[in-house]
N, CA and C of each residue as an Amber inpcrd file, in Angstrom:
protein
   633
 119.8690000  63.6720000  80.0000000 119.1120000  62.5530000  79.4560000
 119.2600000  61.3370000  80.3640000 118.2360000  60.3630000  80.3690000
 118.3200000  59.1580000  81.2230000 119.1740000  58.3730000  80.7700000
 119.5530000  57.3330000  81.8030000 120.6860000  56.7290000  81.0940000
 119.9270000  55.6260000  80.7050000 120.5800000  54.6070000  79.7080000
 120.3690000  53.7940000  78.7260000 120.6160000  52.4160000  79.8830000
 120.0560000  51.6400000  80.4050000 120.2410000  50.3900000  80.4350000
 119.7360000  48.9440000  79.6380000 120.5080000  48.4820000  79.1830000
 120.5320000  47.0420000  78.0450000 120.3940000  46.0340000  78.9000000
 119.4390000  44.7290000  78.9110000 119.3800000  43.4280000  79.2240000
 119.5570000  42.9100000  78.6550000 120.1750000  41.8480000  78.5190000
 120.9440000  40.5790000  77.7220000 119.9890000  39.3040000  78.2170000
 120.3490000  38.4140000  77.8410000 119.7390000  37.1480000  78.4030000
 120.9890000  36.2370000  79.0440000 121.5950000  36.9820000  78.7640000
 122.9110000  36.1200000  79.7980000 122.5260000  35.2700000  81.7040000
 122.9120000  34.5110000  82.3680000 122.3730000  34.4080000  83.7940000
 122.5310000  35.5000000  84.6030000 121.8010000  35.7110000  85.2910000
 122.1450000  36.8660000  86.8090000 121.3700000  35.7500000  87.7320000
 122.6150000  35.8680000  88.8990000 122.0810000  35.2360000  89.9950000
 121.8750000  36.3890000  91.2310000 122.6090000  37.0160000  91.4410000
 122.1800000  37.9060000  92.3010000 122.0000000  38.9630000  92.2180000
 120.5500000  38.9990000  91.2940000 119.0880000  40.1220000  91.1570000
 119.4540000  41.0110000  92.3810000 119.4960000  41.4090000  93.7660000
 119.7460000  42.3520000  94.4840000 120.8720000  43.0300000  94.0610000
 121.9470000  42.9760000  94.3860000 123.0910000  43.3500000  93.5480000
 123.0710000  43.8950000  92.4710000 122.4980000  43.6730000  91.4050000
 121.9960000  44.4770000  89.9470000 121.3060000  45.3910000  90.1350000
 120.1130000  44.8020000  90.9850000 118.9960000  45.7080000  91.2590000
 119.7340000  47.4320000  91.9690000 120.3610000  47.4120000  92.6240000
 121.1050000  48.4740000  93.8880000 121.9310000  48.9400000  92.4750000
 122.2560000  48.9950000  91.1390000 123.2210000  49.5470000  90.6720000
 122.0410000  50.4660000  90.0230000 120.8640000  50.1670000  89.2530000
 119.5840000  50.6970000  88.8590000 119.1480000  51.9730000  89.2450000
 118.9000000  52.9430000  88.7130000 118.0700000  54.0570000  89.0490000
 116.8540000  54.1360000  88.4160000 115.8770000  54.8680000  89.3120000
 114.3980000  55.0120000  88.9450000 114.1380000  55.3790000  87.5990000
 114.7670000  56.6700000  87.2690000 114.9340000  57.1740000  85.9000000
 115.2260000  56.6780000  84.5810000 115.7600000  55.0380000  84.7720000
 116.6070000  54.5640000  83.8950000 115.5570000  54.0770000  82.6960000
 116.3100000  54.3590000  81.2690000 115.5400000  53.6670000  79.7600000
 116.1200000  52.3460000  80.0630000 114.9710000  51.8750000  79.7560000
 115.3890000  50.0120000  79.9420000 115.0410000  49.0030000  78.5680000
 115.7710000  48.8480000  77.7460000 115.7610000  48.2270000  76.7170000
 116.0410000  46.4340000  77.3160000 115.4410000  45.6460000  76.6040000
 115.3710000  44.5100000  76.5740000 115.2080000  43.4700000  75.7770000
 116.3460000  43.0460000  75.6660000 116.5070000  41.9840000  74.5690000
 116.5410000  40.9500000  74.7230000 114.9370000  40.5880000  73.7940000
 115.2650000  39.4030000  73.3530000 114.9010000  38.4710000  74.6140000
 116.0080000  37.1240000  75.0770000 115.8980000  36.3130000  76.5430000
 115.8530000  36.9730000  77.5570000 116.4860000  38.1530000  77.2010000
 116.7360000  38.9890000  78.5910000 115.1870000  39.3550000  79.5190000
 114.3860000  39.5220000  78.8010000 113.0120000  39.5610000  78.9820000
 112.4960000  38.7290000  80.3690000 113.2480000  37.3360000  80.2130000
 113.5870000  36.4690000  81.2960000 113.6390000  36.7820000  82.8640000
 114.3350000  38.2240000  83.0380000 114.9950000  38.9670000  83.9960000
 113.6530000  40.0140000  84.7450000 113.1240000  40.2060000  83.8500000
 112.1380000  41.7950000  84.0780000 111.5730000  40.8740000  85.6950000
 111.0670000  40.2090000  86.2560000 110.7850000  39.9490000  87.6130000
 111.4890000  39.6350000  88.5610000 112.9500000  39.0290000  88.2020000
 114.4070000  39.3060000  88.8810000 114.8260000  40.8610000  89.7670000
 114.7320000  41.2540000  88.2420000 115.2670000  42.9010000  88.2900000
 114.2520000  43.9720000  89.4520000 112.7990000  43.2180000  88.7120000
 111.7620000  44.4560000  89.1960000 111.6910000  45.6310000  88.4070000
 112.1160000  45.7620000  87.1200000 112.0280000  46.9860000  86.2730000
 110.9450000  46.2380000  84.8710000 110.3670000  47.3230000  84.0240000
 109.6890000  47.0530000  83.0480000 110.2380000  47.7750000  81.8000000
 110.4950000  47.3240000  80.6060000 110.5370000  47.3370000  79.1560000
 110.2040000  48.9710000  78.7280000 111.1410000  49.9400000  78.4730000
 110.6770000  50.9770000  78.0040000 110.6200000  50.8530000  76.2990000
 111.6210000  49.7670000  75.9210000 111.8080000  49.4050000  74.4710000
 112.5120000  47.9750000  74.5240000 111.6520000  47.2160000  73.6100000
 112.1610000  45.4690000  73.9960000 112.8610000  45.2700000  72.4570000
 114.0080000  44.9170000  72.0650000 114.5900000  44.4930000  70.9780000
 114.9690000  42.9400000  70.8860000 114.7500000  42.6840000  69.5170000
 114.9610000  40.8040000  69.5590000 114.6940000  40.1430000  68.0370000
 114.7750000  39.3340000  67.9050000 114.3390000  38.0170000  66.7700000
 113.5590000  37.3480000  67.2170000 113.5050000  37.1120000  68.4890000
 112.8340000  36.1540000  69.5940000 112.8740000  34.6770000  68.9970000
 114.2670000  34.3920000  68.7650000 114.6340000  32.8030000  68.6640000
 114.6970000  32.5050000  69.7820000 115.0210000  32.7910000  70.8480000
 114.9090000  32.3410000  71.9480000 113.6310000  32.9380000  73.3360000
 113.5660000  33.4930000  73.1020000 111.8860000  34.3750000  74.1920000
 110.6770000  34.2770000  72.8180000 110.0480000  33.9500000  73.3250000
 108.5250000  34.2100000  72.8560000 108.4820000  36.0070000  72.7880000
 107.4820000  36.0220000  71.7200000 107.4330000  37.7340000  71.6660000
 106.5050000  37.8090000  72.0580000 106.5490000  38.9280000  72.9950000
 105.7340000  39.6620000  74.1870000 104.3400000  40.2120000  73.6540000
 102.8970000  39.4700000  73.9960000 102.1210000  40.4020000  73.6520000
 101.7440000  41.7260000  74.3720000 102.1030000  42.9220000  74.0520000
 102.0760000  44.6680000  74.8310000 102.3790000  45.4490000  74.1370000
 101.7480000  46.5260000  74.7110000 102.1200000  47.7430000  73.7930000
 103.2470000  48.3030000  74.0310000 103.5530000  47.9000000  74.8120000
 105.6370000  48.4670000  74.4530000 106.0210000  48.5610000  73.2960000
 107.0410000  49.6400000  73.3320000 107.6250000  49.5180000  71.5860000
 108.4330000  48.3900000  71.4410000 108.4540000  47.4280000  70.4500000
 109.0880000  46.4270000  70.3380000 109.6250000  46.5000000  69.1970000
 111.1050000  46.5390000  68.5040000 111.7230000  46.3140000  66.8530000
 112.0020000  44.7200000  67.3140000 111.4740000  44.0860000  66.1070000
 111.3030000  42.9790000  65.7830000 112.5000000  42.6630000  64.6340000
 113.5360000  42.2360000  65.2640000 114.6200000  41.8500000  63.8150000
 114.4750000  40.1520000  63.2700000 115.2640000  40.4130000  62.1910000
 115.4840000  38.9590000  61.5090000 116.3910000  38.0890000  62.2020000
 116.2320000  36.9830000  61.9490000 117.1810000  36.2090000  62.6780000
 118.5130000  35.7980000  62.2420000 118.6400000  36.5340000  60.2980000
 119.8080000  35.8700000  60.0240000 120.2900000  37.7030000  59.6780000
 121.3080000  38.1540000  60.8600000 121.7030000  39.2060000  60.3080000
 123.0990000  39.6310000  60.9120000 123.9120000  40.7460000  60.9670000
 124.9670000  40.9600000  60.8480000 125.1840000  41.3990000  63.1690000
 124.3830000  42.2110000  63.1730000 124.2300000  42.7200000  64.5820000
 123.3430000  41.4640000  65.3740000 124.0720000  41.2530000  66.5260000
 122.9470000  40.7640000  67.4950000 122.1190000  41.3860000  68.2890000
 121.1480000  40.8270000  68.7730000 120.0820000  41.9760000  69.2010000
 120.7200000  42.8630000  70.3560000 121.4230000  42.6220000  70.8620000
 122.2200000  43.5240000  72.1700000 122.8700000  44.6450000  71.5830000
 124.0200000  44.2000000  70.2790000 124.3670000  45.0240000  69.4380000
 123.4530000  45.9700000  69.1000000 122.7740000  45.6730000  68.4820000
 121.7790000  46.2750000  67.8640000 121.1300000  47.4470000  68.9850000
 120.6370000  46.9150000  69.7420000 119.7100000  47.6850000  70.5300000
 121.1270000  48.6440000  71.3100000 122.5810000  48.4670000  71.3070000
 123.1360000  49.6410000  71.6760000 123.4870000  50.3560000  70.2590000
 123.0180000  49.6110000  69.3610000 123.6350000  51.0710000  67.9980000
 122.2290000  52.1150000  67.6130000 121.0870000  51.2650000  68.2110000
 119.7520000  51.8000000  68.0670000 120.1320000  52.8070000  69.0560000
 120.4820000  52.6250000  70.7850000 120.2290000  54.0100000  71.4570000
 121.3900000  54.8340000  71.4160000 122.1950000  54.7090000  70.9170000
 122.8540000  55.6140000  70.2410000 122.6120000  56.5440000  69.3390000
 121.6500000  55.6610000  68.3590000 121.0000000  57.0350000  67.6550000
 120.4000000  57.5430000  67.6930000 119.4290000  57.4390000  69.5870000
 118.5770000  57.7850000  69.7840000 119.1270000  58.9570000  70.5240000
 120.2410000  58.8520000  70.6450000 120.8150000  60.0980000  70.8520000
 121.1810000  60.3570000  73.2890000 121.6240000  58.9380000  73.4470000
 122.1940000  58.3080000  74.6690000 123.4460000  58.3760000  74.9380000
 124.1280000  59.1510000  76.0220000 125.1330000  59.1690000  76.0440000
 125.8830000  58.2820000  77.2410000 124.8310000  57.5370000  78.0650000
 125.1770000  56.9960000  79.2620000 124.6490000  55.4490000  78.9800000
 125.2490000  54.4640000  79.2050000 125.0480000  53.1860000  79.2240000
 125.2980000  52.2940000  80.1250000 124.7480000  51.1640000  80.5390000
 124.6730000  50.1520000  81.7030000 124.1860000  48.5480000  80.8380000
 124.9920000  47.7610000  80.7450000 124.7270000  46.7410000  80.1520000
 124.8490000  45.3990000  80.9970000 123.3840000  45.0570000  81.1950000
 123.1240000  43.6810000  81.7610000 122.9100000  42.7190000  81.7960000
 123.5620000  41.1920000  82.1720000 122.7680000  40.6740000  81.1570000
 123.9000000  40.3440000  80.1540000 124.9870000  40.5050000  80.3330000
 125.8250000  40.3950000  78.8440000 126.8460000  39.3080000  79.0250000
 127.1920000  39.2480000  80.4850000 128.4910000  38.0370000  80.6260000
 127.7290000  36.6130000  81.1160000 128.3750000  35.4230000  80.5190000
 127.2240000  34.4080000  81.1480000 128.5610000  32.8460000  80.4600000
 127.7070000  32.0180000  80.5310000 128.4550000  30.5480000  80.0480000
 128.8410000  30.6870000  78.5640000 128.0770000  31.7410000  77.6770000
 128.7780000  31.3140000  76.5390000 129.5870000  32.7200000  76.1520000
 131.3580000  32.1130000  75.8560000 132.1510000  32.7680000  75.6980000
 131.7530000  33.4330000  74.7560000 131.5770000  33.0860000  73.6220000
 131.4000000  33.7670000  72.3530000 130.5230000  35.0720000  72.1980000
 129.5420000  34.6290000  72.9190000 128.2070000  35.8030000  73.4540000
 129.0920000  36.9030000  74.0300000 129.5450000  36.1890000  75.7290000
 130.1990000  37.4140000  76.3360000 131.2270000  37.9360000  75.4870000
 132.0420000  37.6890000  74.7700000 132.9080000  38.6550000  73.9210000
 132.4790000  39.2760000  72.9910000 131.2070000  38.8270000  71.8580000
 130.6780000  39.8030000  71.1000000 130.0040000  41.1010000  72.0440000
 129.6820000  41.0800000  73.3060000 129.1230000  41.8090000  74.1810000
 130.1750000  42.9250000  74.7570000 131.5560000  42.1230000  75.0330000
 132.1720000  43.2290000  75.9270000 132.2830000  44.2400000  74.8960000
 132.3610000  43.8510000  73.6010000 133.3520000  44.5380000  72.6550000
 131.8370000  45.7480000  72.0270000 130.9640000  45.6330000  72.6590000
 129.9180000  46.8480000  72.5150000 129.9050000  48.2440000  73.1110000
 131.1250000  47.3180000  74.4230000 131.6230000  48.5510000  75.3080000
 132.7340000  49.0860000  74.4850000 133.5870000  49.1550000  74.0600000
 134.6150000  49.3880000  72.8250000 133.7800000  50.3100000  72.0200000
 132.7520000  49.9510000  71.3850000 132.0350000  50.5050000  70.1650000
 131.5640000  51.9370000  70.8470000 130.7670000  51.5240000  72.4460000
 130.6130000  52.6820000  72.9020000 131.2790000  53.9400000  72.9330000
 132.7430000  53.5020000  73.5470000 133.6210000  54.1940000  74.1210000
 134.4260000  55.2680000  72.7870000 134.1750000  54.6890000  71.3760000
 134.3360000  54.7310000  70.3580000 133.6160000  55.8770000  69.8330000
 132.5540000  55.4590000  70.4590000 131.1600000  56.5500000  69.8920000
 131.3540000  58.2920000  70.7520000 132.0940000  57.4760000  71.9500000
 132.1650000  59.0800000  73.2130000 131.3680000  58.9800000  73.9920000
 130.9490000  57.7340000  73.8360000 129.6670000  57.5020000  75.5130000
 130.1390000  56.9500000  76.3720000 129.4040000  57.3310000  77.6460000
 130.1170000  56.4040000  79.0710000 129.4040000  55.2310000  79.1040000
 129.9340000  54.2860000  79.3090000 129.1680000  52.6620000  79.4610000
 129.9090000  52.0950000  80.3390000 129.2980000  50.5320000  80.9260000
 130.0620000  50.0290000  81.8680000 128.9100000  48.7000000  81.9750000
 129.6500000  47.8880000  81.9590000 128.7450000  46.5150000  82.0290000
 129.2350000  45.7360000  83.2780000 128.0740000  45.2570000  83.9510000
 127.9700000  44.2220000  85.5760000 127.2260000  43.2650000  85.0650000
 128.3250000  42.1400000  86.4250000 127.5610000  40.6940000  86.2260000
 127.3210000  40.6600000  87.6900000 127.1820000  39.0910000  87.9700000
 127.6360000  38.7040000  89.4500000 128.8790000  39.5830000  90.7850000
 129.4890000  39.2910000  89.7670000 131.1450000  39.1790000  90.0880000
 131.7550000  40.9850000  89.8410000 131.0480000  41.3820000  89.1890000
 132.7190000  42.1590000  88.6190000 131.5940000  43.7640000  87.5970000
 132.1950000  45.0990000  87.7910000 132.1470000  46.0370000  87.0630000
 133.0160000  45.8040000  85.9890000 132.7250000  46.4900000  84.6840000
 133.4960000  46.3500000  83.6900000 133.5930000  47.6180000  82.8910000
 134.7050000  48.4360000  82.7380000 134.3790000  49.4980000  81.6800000
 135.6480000  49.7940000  80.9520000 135.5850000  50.1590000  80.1070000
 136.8140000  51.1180000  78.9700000 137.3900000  52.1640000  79.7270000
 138.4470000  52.1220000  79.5490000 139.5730000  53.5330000  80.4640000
 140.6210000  53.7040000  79.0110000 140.4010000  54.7700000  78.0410000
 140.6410000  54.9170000  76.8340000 141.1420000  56.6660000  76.6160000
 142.4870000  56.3920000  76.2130000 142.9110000  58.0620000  75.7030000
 142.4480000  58.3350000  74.7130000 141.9000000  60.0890000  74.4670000
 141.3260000  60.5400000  73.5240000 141.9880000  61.8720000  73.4500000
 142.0530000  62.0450000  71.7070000 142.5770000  63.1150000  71.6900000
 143.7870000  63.8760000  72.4950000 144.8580000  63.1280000  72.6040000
 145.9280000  63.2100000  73.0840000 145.8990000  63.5080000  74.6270000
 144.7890000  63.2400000  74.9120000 144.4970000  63.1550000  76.8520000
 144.5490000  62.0140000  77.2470000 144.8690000  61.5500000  78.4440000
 145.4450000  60.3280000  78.7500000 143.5180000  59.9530000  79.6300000
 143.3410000  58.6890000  79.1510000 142.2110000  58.1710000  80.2850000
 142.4640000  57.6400000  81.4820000 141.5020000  58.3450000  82.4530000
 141.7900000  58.1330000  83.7970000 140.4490000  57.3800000  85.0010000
 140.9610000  56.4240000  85.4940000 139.6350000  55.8160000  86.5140000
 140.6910000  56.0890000  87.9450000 139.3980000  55.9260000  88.6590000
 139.6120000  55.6030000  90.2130000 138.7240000  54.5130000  90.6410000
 139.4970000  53.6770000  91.4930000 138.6190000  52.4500000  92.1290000
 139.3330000  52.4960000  93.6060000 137.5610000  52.3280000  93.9850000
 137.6900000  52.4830000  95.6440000 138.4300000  51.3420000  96.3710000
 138.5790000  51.4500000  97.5110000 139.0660000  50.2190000  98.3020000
 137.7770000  49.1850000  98.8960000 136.7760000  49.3630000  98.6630000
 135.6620000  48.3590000  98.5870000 135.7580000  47.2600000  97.5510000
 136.5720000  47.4610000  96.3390000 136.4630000  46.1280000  95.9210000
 138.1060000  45.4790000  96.1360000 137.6670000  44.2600000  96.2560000
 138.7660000  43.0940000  96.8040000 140.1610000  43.3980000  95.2010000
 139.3780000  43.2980000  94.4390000 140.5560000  42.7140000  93.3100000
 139.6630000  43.9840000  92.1210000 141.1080000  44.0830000  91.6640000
 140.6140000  44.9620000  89.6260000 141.6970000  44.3850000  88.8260000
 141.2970000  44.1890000  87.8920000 142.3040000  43.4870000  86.2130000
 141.9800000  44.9660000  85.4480000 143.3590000  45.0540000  85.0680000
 143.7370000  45.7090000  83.4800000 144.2400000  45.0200000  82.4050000
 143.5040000  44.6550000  81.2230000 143.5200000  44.0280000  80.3500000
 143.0570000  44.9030000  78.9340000 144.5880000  44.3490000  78.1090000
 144.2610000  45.5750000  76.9010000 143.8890000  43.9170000  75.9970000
 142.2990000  44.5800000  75.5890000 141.7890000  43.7450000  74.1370000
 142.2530000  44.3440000  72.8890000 142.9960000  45.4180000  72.8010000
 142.7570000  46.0900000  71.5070000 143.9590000  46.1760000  70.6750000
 145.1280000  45.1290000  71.2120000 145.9220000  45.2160000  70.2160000
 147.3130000  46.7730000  70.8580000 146.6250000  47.7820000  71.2060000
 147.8540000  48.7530000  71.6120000 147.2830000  49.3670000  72.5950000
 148.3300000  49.2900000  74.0120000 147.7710000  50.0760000  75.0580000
 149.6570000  50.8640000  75.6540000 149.7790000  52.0950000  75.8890000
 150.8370000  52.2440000  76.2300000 150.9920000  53.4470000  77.5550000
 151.6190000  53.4810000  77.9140000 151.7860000  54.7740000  78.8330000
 150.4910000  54.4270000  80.2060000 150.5010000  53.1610000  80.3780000
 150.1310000  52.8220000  81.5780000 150.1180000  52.9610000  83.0520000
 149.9630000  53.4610000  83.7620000 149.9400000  53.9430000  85.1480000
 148.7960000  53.2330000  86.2450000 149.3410000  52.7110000  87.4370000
 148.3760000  51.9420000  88.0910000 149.3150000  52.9830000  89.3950000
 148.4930000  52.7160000  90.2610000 149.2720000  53.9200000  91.6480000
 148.1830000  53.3930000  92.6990000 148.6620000  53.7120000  93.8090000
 147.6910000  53.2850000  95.6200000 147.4680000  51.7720000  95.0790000
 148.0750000  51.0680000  94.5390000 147.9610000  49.6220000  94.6480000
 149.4410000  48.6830000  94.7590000 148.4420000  47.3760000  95.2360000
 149.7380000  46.3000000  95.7970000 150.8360000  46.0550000  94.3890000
 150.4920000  46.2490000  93.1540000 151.2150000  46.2210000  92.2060000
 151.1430000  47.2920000  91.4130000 152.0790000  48.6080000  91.3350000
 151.9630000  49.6120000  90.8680000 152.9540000  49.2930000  89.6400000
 152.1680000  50.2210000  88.3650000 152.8670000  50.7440000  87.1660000
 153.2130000  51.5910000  86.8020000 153.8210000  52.3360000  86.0320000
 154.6130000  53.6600000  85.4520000 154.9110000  53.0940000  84.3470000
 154.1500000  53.9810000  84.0460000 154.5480000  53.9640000  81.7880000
 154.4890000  53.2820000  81.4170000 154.0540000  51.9880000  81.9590000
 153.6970000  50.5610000  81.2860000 153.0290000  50.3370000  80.3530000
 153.0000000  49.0620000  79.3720000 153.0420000  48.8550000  78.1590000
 152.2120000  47.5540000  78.5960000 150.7470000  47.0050000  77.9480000
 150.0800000  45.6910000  77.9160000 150.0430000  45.7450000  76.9750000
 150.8110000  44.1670000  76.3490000 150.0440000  43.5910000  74.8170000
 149.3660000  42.8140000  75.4850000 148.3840000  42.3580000  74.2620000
 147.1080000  41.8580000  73.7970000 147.3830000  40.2060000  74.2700000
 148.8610000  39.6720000  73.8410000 149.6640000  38.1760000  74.2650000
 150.2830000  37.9520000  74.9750000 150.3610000  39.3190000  76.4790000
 150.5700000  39.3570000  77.8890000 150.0030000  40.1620000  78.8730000
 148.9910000  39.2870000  79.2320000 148.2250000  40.0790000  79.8410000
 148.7910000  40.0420000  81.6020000 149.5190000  40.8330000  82.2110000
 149.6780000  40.3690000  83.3610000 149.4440000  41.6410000  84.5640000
 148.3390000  42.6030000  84.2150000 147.8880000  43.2470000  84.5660000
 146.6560000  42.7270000  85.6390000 146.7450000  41.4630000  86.1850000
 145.5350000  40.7910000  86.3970000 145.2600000  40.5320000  88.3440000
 144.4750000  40.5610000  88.7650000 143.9750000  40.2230000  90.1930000
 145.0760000  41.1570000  91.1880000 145.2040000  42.6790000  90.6460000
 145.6850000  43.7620000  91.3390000 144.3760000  43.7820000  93.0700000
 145.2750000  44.7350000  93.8620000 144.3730000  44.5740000  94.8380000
 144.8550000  46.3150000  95.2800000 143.6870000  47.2280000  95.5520000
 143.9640000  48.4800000  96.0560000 144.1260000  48.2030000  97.3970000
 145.4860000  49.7310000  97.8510000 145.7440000  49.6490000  99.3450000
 144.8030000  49.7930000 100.0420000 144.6220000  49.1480000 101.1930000
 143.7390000  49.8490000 102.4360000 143.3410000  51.0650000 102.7290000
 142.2620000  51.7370000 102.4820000 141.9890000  53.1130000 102.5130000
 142.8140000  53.9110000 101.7890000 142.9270000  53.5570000 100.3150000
 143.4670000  54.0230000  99.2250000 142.3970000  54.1970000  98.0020000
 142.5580000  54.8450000  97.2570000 141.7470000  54.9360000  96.0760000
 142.5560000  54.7290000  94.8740000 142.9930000  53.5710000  94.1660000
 143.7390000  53.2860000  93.2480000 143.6290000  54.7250000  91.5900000
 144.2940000  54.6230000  91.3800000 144.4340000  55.6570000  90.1770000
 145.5180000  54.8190000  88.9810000 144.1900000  55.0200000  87.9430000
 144.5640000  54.1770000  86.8380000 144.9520000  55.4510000  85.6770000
 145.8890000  55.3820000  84.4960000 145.8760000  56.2650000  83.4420000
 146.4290000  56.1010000  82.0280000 146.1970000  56.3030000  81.2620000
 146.7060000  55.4540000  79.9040000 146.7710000  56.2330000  79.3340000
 148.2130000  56.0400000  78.6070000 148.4200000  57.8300000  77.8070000
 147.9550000  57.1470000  76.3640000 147.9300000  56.0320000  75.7640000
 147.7480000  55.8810000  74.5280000 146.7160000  54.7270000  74.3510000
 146.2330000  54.4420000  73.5570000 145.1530000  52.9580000  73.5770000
 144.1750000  53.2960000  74.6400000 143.8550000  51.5960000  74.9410000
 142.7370000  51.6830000  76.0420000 142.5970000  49.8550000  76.2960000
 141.9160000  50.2820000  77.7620000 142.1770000  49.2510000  78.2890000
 140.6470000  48.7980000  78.7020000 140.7950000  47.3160000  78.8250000
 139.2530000  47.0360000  79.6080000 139.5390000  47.1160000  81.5940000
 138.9700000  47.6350000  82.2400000 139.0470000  47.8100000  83.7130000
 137.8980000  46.8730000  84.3500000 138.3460000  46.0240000  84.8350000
 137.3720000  45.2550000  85.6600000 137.5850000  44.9850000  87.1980000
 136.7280000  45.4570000  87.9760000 136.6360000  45.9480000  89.2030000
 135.6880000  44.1840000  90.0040000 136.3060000  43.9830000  90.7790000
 135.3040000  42.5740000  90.6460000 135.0620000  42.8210000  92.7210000
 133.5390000  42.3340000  92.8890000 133.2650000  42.8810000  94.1210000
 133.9140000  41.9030000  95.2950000
C-alpha cells in the first residue's frame, strides 16, 4: 500500500529538502492551513481534512471531510486516525513542528498513537527526522542512524523507557534508563563512518536525527 503522507500547516522553509523525502506514489492528505504548502511541496491533495478556521475551503472535487470546529481531535489528529482506518500502515507527517509549542506537541504525540497502532511513521521539519524506537512484545526496538547526520537526541516522552543502548557513538549507553525529568540523552553525535545503533528493551523513545 502507498504510504500515507499528512500536511500540517505548521512553517516549512526549505520546500527542497521535504520535497527529496516524497515519493511519486505517496497518499497526500492535507489539512486544513497546510493547504498553504501544496505549491512549496509541488504535490496535490489526494484527501484534504479541516474545519477551515484557518484556510478557506477549497473549491474541487477532491475528497474533502469537513469537521467542526469545536471538537475533541485536531484536524492532523484526525486525518491520522482517519488513515488508519483506511487501513495505512506507513506514515510521513509534515507540516507538524512550527512556532507553536502546543500544536507541535499535540502533533509529535500522533507519532506515539501511531507507533501504538503498529504503523511505521516518522515526522520532518527543517532541521531534524523524528520517529518512535519502541519495544513490543518483549522485543527490544531497534534504529540505525547514518553518519550523514551531524547530531541525534534520545528523549523518552512517555514516562518509562529502560534497557537503553546507544553504540558507534561519541556518547555510548548500555542498559540505560531515561526519565521523562532527565533528559540527557541529547545532541549525541555518530562516529565517523559509523552507523550508530540504538535499542530499547522496555518503553520507547522519541529519536530525532537532525540534518
Amino acid at each position: 500500500m502507498r504510504r500515507c503522507v499528512i500536511i500540517g500547516g505548521a512553517g516549512i522553509d526549505k520546500y527542497e529538502q521535504v520535497r527529496n523525502e516524497l515519493r511519486t506514489d505517496d497518499f497526500f492528505v492535507f489539512c486544513d492551513s497546510g493547504l498553504k504548502h501544496m505549491e512549496g511541496l509541488g504535490v496535490k491533495p489526494d484527501l484534504i481534512v479541516g474545519d477551515f478556521d484557518s484556510h478557506e475551503k477549497p473549491d474541487t472535487d477532491v475528497e474533502t471531510i469537513v469537521l467542526p470546529r469545536e471538537k475533541d481531535d485536531t484536524d492532523t489528529f484526525f486525518a491520522a486516525k482517519e488513515m488508519v482506518r483506511r487501513g495505512y500502515e506507513e506514515f510521513l507527517l509534515v507540516g507538524v513542528i512550527g512556532a507553536r509549542l502546543d500544536h507541535t506537541l499535540g502533533n509529535l504525540s500522533i507519532l506515539f498513537m501511531l507507533d501504538t497502532a503498529g504503523k511505521s511513521a516518522e515526522a520532518i521539519d527543517d532541521y531534524s527526522e523524528i520517529e518512535v524506537v519502541s519495544a513490543r512484545s518483549g522485543k527490544p526496538g531497534k534504529a540505525r542512524i547514518e553518519d550523514s547526520y551531524p547530531y541525534f537526541s534520545v528523549l523518552n516522552l512517555t514516562g518509562e523507557a529502560e534497557g537503553i543502548t546507544i553504540r558507534n557513538a561519541k556518547f555510548p549507553l548500555e542498559n540505560g534508563q531515561i526519565d521523562w525529568d532527565y533528559q540527557y540523552a541529547v545532541s549525541n553525535e555518530v562516529l565517523p563512518g559509523e552507523t550508530a545503533e540504538i535499542s530499547v528493551a522496555k518503553g520507547r523513545v522519541l529519536l530525532i536525527k537532525n540534518f
